[in-house]
Coordinates of C-alpha atoms in Angstrom, one line a residue:
M154 CA 72.5 65.9 39.3
L155 CA 75.7 65.7 37.6
R156 CA 75.5 67.9 34.4
H157 CA 73.0 69.9 32.4
L158 CA 71.2 71.2 35.3
S159 CA 71.1 74.4 33.3
L160 CA 68.5 73.3 31.2
L161 CA 65.9 73.3 33.6
A162 CA 66.0 77.3 33.4
A163 CA 65.7 77.2 29.6
V164 CA 62.5 75.1 29.3
G165 CA 59.1 76.3 29.6
T166 CA 56.8 74.1 31.8
F167 CA 54.2 73.4 28.9
A168 CA 56.4 74.3 26.0
V169 CA 56.1 71.1 24.0
A170 CA 57.6 72.2 20.8
C171 CA 60.8 73.8 22.4
S172 CA 64.1 72.1 22.9
P173 CA 66.7 72.3 25.5
A174 CA 68.9 75.3 25.5
N175 CA 72.1 73.5 24.8
G176 CA 70.9 71.0 22.3
P177 CA 70.1 71.4 18.6
A178 CA 66.7 72.3 17.0
E179 CA 64.8 69.3 17.0
Q180 CA 62.9 67.8 13.9
D181 CA 59.1 68.2 14.2
S182 CA 57.4 64.9 14.9
P183 CA 54.1 63.8 16.1
A184 CA 55.5 64.4 19.9
D185 CA 55.9 68.1 19.1
T186 CA 53.0 68.7 16.8
A187 CA 50.1 66.4 17.1
L188 CA 49.9 65.9 20.8
Q189 CA 48.4 69.2 22.5
P190 CA 48.8 68.5 26.1
M191 CA 45.9 69.1 28.6
V192 CA 46.2 70.1 32.2
D193 CA 43.7 69.1 34.5
A194 CA 42.8 70.7 38.0
D195 CA 45.4 68.5 39.7
G196 CA 48.1 69.6 37.5
Y197 CA 48.5 66.5 35.6
V198 CA 49.8 67.2 31.7
D199 CA 48.5 64.8 29.6
Y200 CA 50.5 63.8 26.8
R201 CA 49.3 61.1 24.6
F202 CA 52.3 59.6 22.9
N203 CA 51.2 56.8 20.6
E204 CA 47.7 55.9 19.5
N205 CA 48.7 52.4 19.0
Y206 CA 50.6 51.3 22.4
R207 CA 47.4 49.7 23.9
E208 CA 47.0 47.6 21.0
H209 CA 50.7 46.4 20.7
L210 CA 50.4 45.8 24.9
R211 CA 47.2 43.9 24.3
T212 CA 48.5 41.7 21.3
L213 CA 51.8 40.8 22.6
S214 CA 50.3 39.5 26.1
A215 CA 47.4 37.9 24.3
D216 CA 47.0 33.9 25.1
E217 CA 47.7 33.2 21.5
F218 CA 51.4 34.2 22.0
E219 CA 51.7 31.7 24.7
G220 CA 53.8 33.5 27.4
R221 CA 56.6 34.4 24.5
A222 CA 59.2 31.9 25.7
P223 CA 62.2 31.3 23.7
G224 CA 62.0 28.7 20.7
T225 CA 58.3 28.3 20.9
K226 CA 55.4 29.5 18.7
G227 CA 55.1 32.4 21.1
E228 CA 58.4 33.4 20.0
E229 CA 57.6 33.0 16.3
L230 CA 54.3 35.0 16.6
T231 CA 56.5 37.9 18.5
I232 CA 58.9 37.8 15.8
D233 CA 56.3 38.1 13.1
Y234 CA 54.4 40.8 14.8
V235 CA 57.6 43.0 15.5
T236 CA 59.0 42.5 12.0
S237 CA 55.8 43.1 10.2
L238 CA 55.4 46.6 12.3
F239 CA 59.1 47.4 11.4
E240 CA 58.5 46.8 7.7
A241 CA 55.4 48.8 7.5
N242 CA 57.0 51.7 9.2
G243 CA 60.3 51.6 7.1
I244 CA 62.4 50.6 9.7
E245 CA 65.6 48.9 8.2
P246 CA 66.9 45.7 9.4
L247 CA 69.9 45.8 11.4
N248 CA 71.5 42.6 10.8
D249 CA 72.5 43.1 6.9
D250 CA 69.1 42.2 5.4
S251 CA 67.4 40.7 8.6
Y252 CA 65.9 41.9 11.5
L253 CA 67.0 39.0 13.4
Q254 CA 70.0 38.1 15.3
P255 CA 70.3 34.3 16.3
V256 CA 71.1 33.7 19.8
P257 CA 72.3 30.2 20.7
L258 CA 71.3 28.9 24.1
V259 CA 71.9 25.8 25.9
R260 CA 69.8 24.3 28.8
I261 CA 71.6 22.7 31.7
A262 CA 69.7 20.4 33.6
P263 CA 71.2 18.5 36.6
T264 CA 70.4 14.9 36.9
R265 CA 72.3 14.1 40.1
V266 CA 73.8 16.6 42.7
T267 CA 75.6 15.3 45.7
N268 CA 75.6 16.8 49.1
L269 CA 78.4 19.1 49.6
A270 CA 81.2 17.0 51.6
I271 CA 83.3 19.0 54.0
G272 CA 86.6 17.4 55.2
H273 CA 88.2 18.9 58.6
D274 CA 91.1 17.5 60.4
G275 CA 90.2 14.1 59.5
S276 CA 86.6 14.3 60.2
D277 CA 83.8 14.8 57.5
S278 CA 80.4 16.5 57.3
E279 CA 77.9 17.4 54.8
F280 CA 75.7 20.3 53.7
K281 CA 72.6 18.9 52.3
Y282 CA 71.7 19.8 48.5
R283 CA 68.9 22.5 48.5
D284 CA 68.5 22.5 52.4
E285 CA 72.0 24.1 53.4
M286 CA 73.7 24.5 50.0
M287 CA 72.7 24.9 46.2
V288 CA 75.4 24.4 43.7
W289 CA 75.8 23.8 40.0
T290 CA 78.2 23.6 37.3
P291 CA 78.1 26.7 34.5
R292 CA 80.2 24.2 32.2
V293 CA 78.4 22.3 29.3
V294 CA 79.7 19.0 30.4
D295 CA 78.4 15.6 31.5
S296 CA 79.7 15.9 34.8
V297 CA 82.2 17.7 37.2
A298 CA 83.6 16.2 40.3
V299 CA 85.4 18.5 42.6
E300 CA 87.5 16.6 45.4
N301 CA 89.2 18.0 48.6
S302 CA 89.4 21.5 47.0
D303 CA 90.8 23.6 49.8
L304 CA 88.4 26.2 51.1
V305 CA 89.8 29.8 51.3
F306 CA 87.7 32.9 52.7
V307 CA 88.1 36.0 50.4
G308 CA 85.9 38.5 52.1
Y309 CA 83.6 40.0 49.7
G310 CA 85.4 38.3 46.5
I311 CA 85.7 41.8 44.8
V312 CA 88.7 43.4 42.8
A313 CA 87.6 47.1 42.6
P314 CA 90.4 49.4 41.4
E315 CA 88.1 52.7 41.5
F316 CA 87.5 51.9 45.2
D317 CA 91.0 50.8 46.2
W318 CA 89.8 47.2 47.0
N319 CA 91.3 43.9 46.3
D320 CA 90.2 40.8 48.1
Y321 CA 92.4 38.6 46.0
E322 CA 95.7 40.4 46.6
G323 CA 98.7 38.2 46.8
L324 CA 96.4 35.0 46.8
D325 CA 96.6 32.0 44.3
V326 CA 93.4 30.4 44.1
E327 CA 93.9 27.7 41.3
G328 CA 92.5 24.5 42.6
K329 CA 90.8 26.2 45.6
T330 CA 87.1 27.0 46.3
V331 CA 86.5 30.5 47.4
V332 CA 83.9 31.5 50.0
M333 CA 82.5 35.0 50.2
F334 CA 79.8 37.5 51.2
V335 CA 77.2 38.6 48.9
N336 CA 76.8 42.5 48.4
D337 CA 79.5 44.8 49.0
P338 CA 81.1 46.7 51.9
G339 CA 79.2 49.7 51.4
Y340 CA 75.8 48.1 52.2
A341 CA 77.4 46.4 55.0
T342 CA 78.8 49.7 56.8
Q343 CA 76.1 51.8 55.3
D344 CA 79.1 54.3 55.1
D345 CA 78.6 56.6 51.9
A346 CA 82.4 56.7 51.6
L347 CA 82.7 53.1 51.3
F348 CA 81.8 52.2 47.9
T349 CA 78.4 53.5 47.2
G350 CA 77.1 53.1 50.9
N351 CA 73.7 51.8 51.0
A352 CA 73.4 51.6 47.2
M353 CA 74.6 48.2 45.6
T354 CA 77.6 48.4 43.1
Y355 CA 78.0 45.9 40.5
Y356 CA 80.6 44.4 42.6
G357 CA 77.9 43.2 44.9
R358 CA 75.9 41.3 42.4
W359 CA 76.2 37.2 42.7
T360 CA 76.9 37.2 39.0
Y361 CA 80.2 39.5 39.5
K362 CA 81.4 37.4 42.3
F363 CA 81.3 34.2 39.9
E364 CA 83.0 36.1 37.1
E365 CA 85.8 37.1 39.2
A366 CA 86.6 33.7 40.7
A367 CA 86.8 32.5 37.3
R368 CA 89.1 35.1 36.3
Q369 CA 91.2 34.2 39.5
G370 CA 91.4 30.8 38.6
A371 CA 89.3 29.2 41.3
T372 CA 87.8 25.7 41.0
G373 CA 84.8 26.6 43.3
A374 CA 83.1 29.7 44.1
I375 CA 80.5 29.8 46.9
I376 CA 78.7 32.6 48.1
I377 CA 77.1 33.1 51.7
H378 CA 73.7 33.7 51.7
E379 CA 72.2 36.3 54.2
T380 CA 68.6 37.7 53.3
G381 CA 69.3 41.5 53.9
P382 CA 72.5 41.8 51.7
A383 CA 70.9 39.3 49.2
G384 CA 67.6 41.0 48.9
Y385 CA 65.6 37.8 48.9
G386 CA 65.4 34.7 50.8
W387 CA 67.1 31.2 50.7
G388 CA 63.8 30.0 49.1
V389 CA 64.5 32.0 45.9
I390 CA 67.9 30.1 45.5
A391 CA 66.9 26.5 46.5
G392 CA 63.2 26.5 45.7
G393 CA 62.9 26.8 42.1
S394 CA 64.0 24.6 39.3
P395 CA 67.8 23.8 39.1
V396 CA 67.5 24.0 35.3
R397 CA 70.1 26.6 34.0
F398 CA 70.4 28.4 30.6
D399 CA 73.3 30.1 29.2
L400 CA 74.6 31.2 26.0
A401 CA 76.1 28.3 23.9
R402 CA 79.5 29.4 23.8
D403 CA 82.4 27.6 21.6
N404 CA 84.5 27.0 24.4
R405 CA 81.4 25.3 26.5
N406 CA 82.1 27.5 29.5
M407 CA 85.4 25.6 30.3
D408 CA 86.8 29.3 31.4
R409 CA 84.2 29.2 34.5
S410 CA 84.9 27.6 37.7
E411 CA 83.9 24.1 37.8
I412 CA 81.4 24.8 40.5
E413 CA 79.2 27.7 41.7
G414 CA 76.9 28.1 44.3
W415 CA 75.5 29.3 47.7
I416 CA 75.4 28.1 51.2
T417 CA 73.4 29.2 53.9
A418 CA 74.4 31.4 56.8
E419 CA 73.8 28.6 59.2
S420 CA 76.4 26.4 57.1
A421 CA 78.8 29.2 56.8
E422 CA 78.7 29.5 60.8
K423 CA 79.8 26.0 60.8
L424 CA 82.8 26.6 58.3
F425 CA 84.2 29.5 60.2
A426 CA 83.9 27.4 63.4
N427 CA 86.7 25.1 61.8
V428 CA 89.1 28.3 62.4
D429 CA 87.5 29.6 65.7
M430 CA 85.6 32.4 63.9
T431 CA 81.8 33.4 64.1
L432 CA 80.0 34.6 61.2
E433 CA 80.0 38.0 62.7
E434 CA 83.8 38.1 63.3
A435 CA 84.0 36.9 59.4
H436 CA 82.0 40.0 58.5
Q437 CA 84.5 42.5 60.8
Q438 CA 87.4 40.7 59.0
A439 CA 86.1 41.3 55.4
L440 CA 85.5 44.9 56.4
S441 CA 89.1 45.4 57.8
S442 CA 91.6 47.7 55.9
D443 CA 94.2 45.1 56.3
F444 CA 91.9 42.0 55.5
E445 CA 94.0 39.1 53.8
P446 CA 92.4 36.2 52.5
M447 CA 92.3 32.9 54.9
S448 CA 92.3 29.4 54.6
L449 CA 89.2 27.7 56.4
N450 CA 91.0 24.7 57.2
A451 CA 88.7 22.5 55.4
Q452 CA 88.1 20.8 52.1
A453 CA 85.2 20.7 49.7
S454 CA 84.0 17.7 47.4
V455 CA 80.9 17.4 45.3
T456 CA 79.7 16.0 42.1
V457 CA 77.2 17.3 39.5
E458 CA 75.9 15.4 36.7
N459 CA 74.1 16.9 33.8
E460 CA 71.9 16.7 30.7
F461 CA 72.0 19.5 28.2
S462 CA 70.2 20.5 25.1
Y463 CA 70.2 23.4 22.8
I464 CA 67.6 26.2 21.9
D465 CA 68.0 29.1 19.1
T466 CA 66.2 32.1 20.1
H467 CA 66.4 35.7 18.6
N468 CA 67.2 39.2 19.1
I469 CA 65.0 41.7 16.9
A470 CA 66.7 44.8 15.8
G471 CA 65.9 47.5 13.5
Y472 CA 66.9 51.0 13.0
I473 CA 66.7 54.4 11.4
P474 CA 70.2 55.4 9.8
G475 CA 71.4 58.7 10.8
S476 CA 71.4 61.4 8.2
E477 CA 75.1 62.9 9.3
H478 CA 76.5 60.4 11.7
P479 CA 75.0 56.8 11.0
E480 CA 77.6 55.0 12.7
E481 CA 76.9 56.8 16.1
H482 CA 73.6 55.6 17.6
V483 CA 71.2 55.7 20.5
I484 CA 69.7 52.3 21.6
Y485 CA 66.0 51.9 22.6
M486 CA 65.7 48.4 24.2
A487 CA 63.4 46.0 26.0
H488 CA 63.0 42.2 26.4
W489 CA 60.3 40.6 24.6
D490 CA 60.3 37.4 26.2
H491 CA 58.6 35.9 29.3
L492 CA 58.2 32.5 30.8
G493 CA 55.6 30.7 28.5
V494 CA 53.3 27.9 29.5
E495 CA 53.4 26.0 32.8
P496 CA 54.1 22.3 31.7
I497 CA 51.6 20.9 34.4
S498 CA 48.9 22.9 34.7
G499 CA 49.1 24.6 31.1
D500 CA 48.6 28.0 32.8
I501 CA 50.2 30.7 30.2
Y502 CA 52.6 33.2 32.1
N503 CA 51.1 36.2 29.5
G504 CA 53.7 38.5 31.0
A505 CA 51.6 41.6 30.1
Q506 CA 53.5 44.1 32.3
D507 CA 56.5 42.1 32.2
N508 CA 57.5 42.8 29.3
A509 CA 55.0 43.0 26.7
S510 CA 54.5 46.7 28.2
G511 CA 58.3 47.6 27.4
T512 CA 58.3 45.8 24.1
A513 CA 55.0 47.8 23.0
G514 CA 57.0 51.0 24.3
V515 CA 60.0 50.1 21.7
L516 CA 57.5 49.6 19.0
S517 CA 55.7 52.7 19.5
M518 CA 59.2 54.8 19.5
A519 CA 59.8 53.2 16.3
E520 CA 56.4 54.4 14.9
E521 CA 57.0 57.7 15.9
F522 CA 60.4 58.3 14.9
A523 CA 59.4 56.8 11.5
K524 CA 57.0 59.9 11.1
G525 CA 59.6 62.6 11.1
E526 CA 62.8 63.3 9.5
A527 CA 66.0 61.1 10.0
P528 CA 67.9 62.3 13.0
E529 CA 71.8 63.1 12.5
R530 CA 72.5 60.1 14.5
S531 CA 71.1 56.4 13.9
V532 CA 68.3 55.2 16.2
V533 CA 68.2 51.5 17.2
F534 CA 65.2 49.5 18.2
L535 CA 66.5 46.2 19.8
L536 CA 64.3 44.1 21.2
V537 CA 66.6 41.0 23.0
G538 CA 65.3 37.6 24.0
A539 CA 66.0 35.0 27.1
E540 CA 66.0 38.1 29.5
E541 CA 64.2 35.5 31.9
R542 CA 66.9 33.0 31.4
G543 CA 69.6 35.2 32.8
L544 CA 69.8 38.4 30.6
L545 CA 71.2 36.2 28.1
G546 CA 69.8 37.9 24.6
S547 CA 71.2 41.3 25.8
A548 CA 74.5 39.7 26.7
W549 CA 75.0 38.0 23.3
Y550 CA 74.0 41.2 21.7
A551 CA 76.6 43.1 24.0
S552 CA 79.3 40.7 22.9
N553 CA 78.4 40.4 19.3
P554 CA 77.1 43.9 18.6
L555 CA 75.5 44.8 15.1
L556 CA 76.6 48.3 15.4
P557 CA 80.0 49.0 17.3
L558 CA 79.4 49.8 20.9
E559 CA 81.8 52.2 21.4
Q560 CA 79.8 54.5 18.9
A561 CA 76.7 53.9 21.0
V562 CA 75.9 57.2 22.4
A563 CA 73.5 56.0 25.0
G564 CA 70.7 53.6 25.7
I565 CA 67.4 53.5 27.0
N566 CA 65.7 50.5 28.4
M567 CA 62.1 49.8 29.3
D568 CA 61.1 46.9 31.7
V569 CA 57.7 46.9 33.3
L570 CA 56.1 50.1 32.5
N571 CA 53.6 52.1 34.5
V572 CA 50.1 51.1 34.1
Y573 CA 48.3 52.7 37.0
G574 CA 48.1 56.2 35.6
P575 CA 49.8 59.6 36.0
M576 CA 52.4 59.5 38.5
R577 CA 54.1 62.8 39.8
D578 CA 57.3 61.0 40.4
F579 CA 59.8 59.8 37.7
V580 CA 62.0 57.3 39.3
V581 CA 65.4 56.9 37.9
V582 CA 67.0 53.2 38.9
G583 CA 70.7 53.6 39.4
W584 CA 70.3 57.3 40.6
E585 CA 73.3 59.5 39.5
N586 CA 75.2 56.6 38.1
S587 CA 75.5 58.6 34.9
D588 CA 74.6 62.1 33.7
I589 CA 71.8 60.7 31.3
Q590 CA 69.4 61.3 34.0
D591 CA 70.1 64.9 33.6
Y592 CA 68.7 64.8 29.7
A593 CA 65.7 63.6 31.1
A594 CA 65.2 66.3 33.9
P595 CA 63.8 69.0 31.8
F596 CA 61.1 66.8 30.1
V597 CA 60.0 65.6 33.5
D598 CA 59.8 69.0 34.5
M599 CA 57.4 70.2 31.5
Q600 CA 54.9 67.4 32.9
N601 CA 54.7 69.1 36.2
R602 CA 56.8 66.0 37.8
H603 CA 59.8 65.5 40.0
M604 CA 62.6 63.2 39.5
A605 CA 63.5 60.6 42.4
P606 CA 65.9 57.8 43.2
E607 CA 64.4 54.3 43.6
T608 CA 63.7 53.4 47.1
N609 CA 65.6 50.3 47.6
P610 CA 68.9 50.8 45.9
E611 CA 70.5 48.1 48.1
A612 CA 68.6 45.6 46.0
G613 CA 70.6 46.2 43.1
I614 CA 67.8 46.5 40.6
F615 CA 69.9 48.3 38.2
Y616 CA 72.1 45.3 37.7
R617 CA 69.0 42.8 36.9
S618 CA 67.7 44.2 33.7
D619 CA 69.2 44.0 30.1
H620 CA 70.8 47.4 30.1
V621 CA 73.4 46.1 32.3
S622 CA 74.9 44.2 29.2
L623 CA 75.6 47.4 27.7
A624 CA 76.7 49.0 30.8
N625 CA 79.5 46.2 31.0
K626 CA 80.5 47.5 27.7
G627 CA 80.7 51.3 28.8
V628 CA 77.4 52.7 27.6
P629 CA 75.4 54.9 29.9
V630 CA 71.6 53.7 30.1
L631 CA 68.8 55.5 31.3
Y632 CA 66.3 53.0 33.3
A633 CA 63.8 54.9 34.6
K634 CA 59.8 54.6 35.1
G635 CA 56.6 56.1 36.5
G636 CA 56.7 55.9 40.3
N637 CA 54.1 55.6 43.1
D638 CA 52.7 59.1 43.7
H639 CA 49.6 59.0 41.5
F640 CA 48.5 62.5 40.6
E641 CA 44.9 61.8 41.9
L642 CA 44.8 59.0 44.3
G643 CA 48.2 59.8 46.3
E644 CA 51.4 58.0 47.2
S645 CA 50.0 55.3 49.2
W646 CA 47.6 54.1 46.5
G647 CA 50.4 53.8 44.0
Q648 CA 52.5 51.8 46.5
E649 CA 49.6 49.6 47.0
Q650 CA 49.4 48.9 43.4
R651 CA 52.9 47.8 43.2
A652 CA 52.7 45.7 46.0
I653 CA 49.8 43.9 44.7
F654 CA 51.5 43.2 41.5
N655 CA 54.9 42.0 43.0
R656 CA 52.8 39.7 45.4
E657 CA 50.2 38.4 43.3
A658 CA 51.2 38.8 39.3
Y659 CA 55.0 38.9 39.1
H660 CA 56.1 35.9 37.2
K661 CA 52.7 34.4 37.6
P662 CA 50.1 33.5 35.3
A663 CA 48.0 36.7 36.9
D664 CA 50.5 39.1 35.1
E665 CA 47.5 39.5 32.3
Y666 CA 46.4 42.5 30.1
D667 CA 43.6 44.6 32.1
P668 CA 41.6 46.7 29.4
E669 CA 40.8 49.0 32.5
W670 CA 44.5 49.8 32.9
D671 CA 45.1 53.7 33.0
L672 CA 47.9 54.1 30.3
R673 CA 48.2 57.8 30.9
G674 CA 51.1 57.3 33.0
T675 CA 52.9 55.0 30.4
H676 CA 52.2 57.9 27.8
Q677 CA 54.0 60.5 30.1
D678 CA 57.0 58.1 30.2
L679 CA 57.2 57.1 26.7
W680 CA 57.1 61.0 25.7
I681 CA 60.2 61.7 28.0
Y682 CA 62.1 58.6 26.5
F683 CA 61.3 60.0 23.1
R684 CA 62.6 63.3 23.8
V685 CA 65.7 62.2 25.5
G686 CA 66.5 59.8 22.6
N687 CA 65.8 62.4 19.8
Q688 CA 67.8 65.2 21.7
L689 CA 70.8 62.7 21.9
A690 CA 70.3 61.6 18.2
N691 CA 70.5 65.2 17.2
S692 CA 73.4 66.3 19.2
R693 CA 77.1 66.1 19.7
D694 CA 76.7 65.0 23.2
W695 CA 78.4 61.8 24.7
P696 CA 76.5 60.9 28.0
Q697 CA 79.1 59.9 30.7
W698 CA 79.0 57.8 33.7
A699 CA 79.8 59.5 37.2
E700 CA 83.3 59.9 38.2
G701 CA 84.4 56.8 40.1
N702 CA 81.5 54.7 38.6
E703 CA 82.3 50.9 38.1
F704 CA 81.6 51.4 34.4
E705 CA 83.5 54.9 34.0
A706 CA 86.7 53.3 32.8
L707 CA 84.8 51.3 30.1
R708 CA 83.4 54.5 28.8
L709 CA 86.7 56.3 28.6
E710 CA 88.3 53.4 26.9
S711 CA 85.5 53.7 24.2
E712 CA 86.2 57.3 23.8
Q713 CA 89.9 56.5 23.1
Q714 CA 88.7 54.0 20.4
R715 CA 86.4 56.8 18.7
Q716 CA 89.4 59.2 18.5
Q717 CA 91.6 56.6 16.8

């Protein structure tokens, strides 16, 4: 742990009404007074956090809401439900006199994508669309045509000053197409001293690599797909719909590369053969301390034609103004949207766990905070849209915040909450990325539970939910959830339930509300989230990123802004 470990010694195991030793006395609330914990023979401490949670979950995932897709009747019903609850509980609108923040989206549908033509020493070959490569243009234009763009291998395509790493050093890529590996050098070597070892950093995410290529001025950006470091097979990239969504920006994304995409490992082998190198040798080259970008002695050509349309969706935001420091604020967040209705079969993607569960959690937080006195700092309840389209609602909020993000104390994100009963483990996604997890530790201890890291940090799950949009502005965020070790049925049973969900229900119509769900574990986690947010909202603390973390510099910049 990074900080505040001394809190543990100051917290009685079942002392529900006490507050951590270094924090101020907290305001009485239902989480302190109305909920009397019961301890069963297995040591499970039963905290019933909010009596309305199950009804919120059931309602938001009902067929009537049609899968809560942006720009549909489901969005309208979601907005009505959330804003009515905010109004009934005296939660104030955050966007002047409105709870809504419009989020403009653009739908980009390719109508024609040619194969990727590769020129080498006067001969031509092709990589077949979907089978061997997958490309698109992020630009909101009718068509782009890249012709004879020199291919340059840039290792991992990373510029990371805090890790003393720059794959673009001394390279001008204007007019060129860069080719790079997915993930980061730490995963490739499993060396904890390199980046963060097995745990992916933000620099390993494919989204970052495209962003960096655009900053460098590259015409095209191509990532080499490998299942291990990517975390998923080629079918995830090429097997789905090619339609993409993005924010409808004034510049029509003309600051992005003309072409983005992936090639298979087999296709990459063919490219490296042009310079008498194997894929494995390219890996070794990319990890060398004296790595220099290298020409692949080949040129790429491809054409993409698009049609596009515009959709308006919304973030929903309310808050309780702070009594002493209203500009400073704690953010509770979740995404309200899901996948809507399958157009051919008519099946509804109800999205009960993903993410009616998290939306219901934020609503429960609002209800509980509304019952007590206003905290010293403001508490924001932010429900973002278009997460399933690429974290777009949270990205819009981060670029257009309704309160200055340099004044954001921290965030708590809820995405797919535990519906399988009480768990002994409280799993932190992004283990020790920041010290905000240390604020949760004493409350986890109160529940006879233990904190644990995620089991697959190499998959980069921390960077796949909405809180990363806040992290990219320097705001530390707690993203955690009940784990697998069931108090009564054990760890194997819990792992099986997660596996069943991922296999049979995740992003499928089977993600439906079940009245038999055991929500005791949900209440466990909600109680912790409440206590962490309440402590921060009644303190002068500013949680920090770990030293050397990729978001640390951003937090330090915001600290300087607060002091001006």
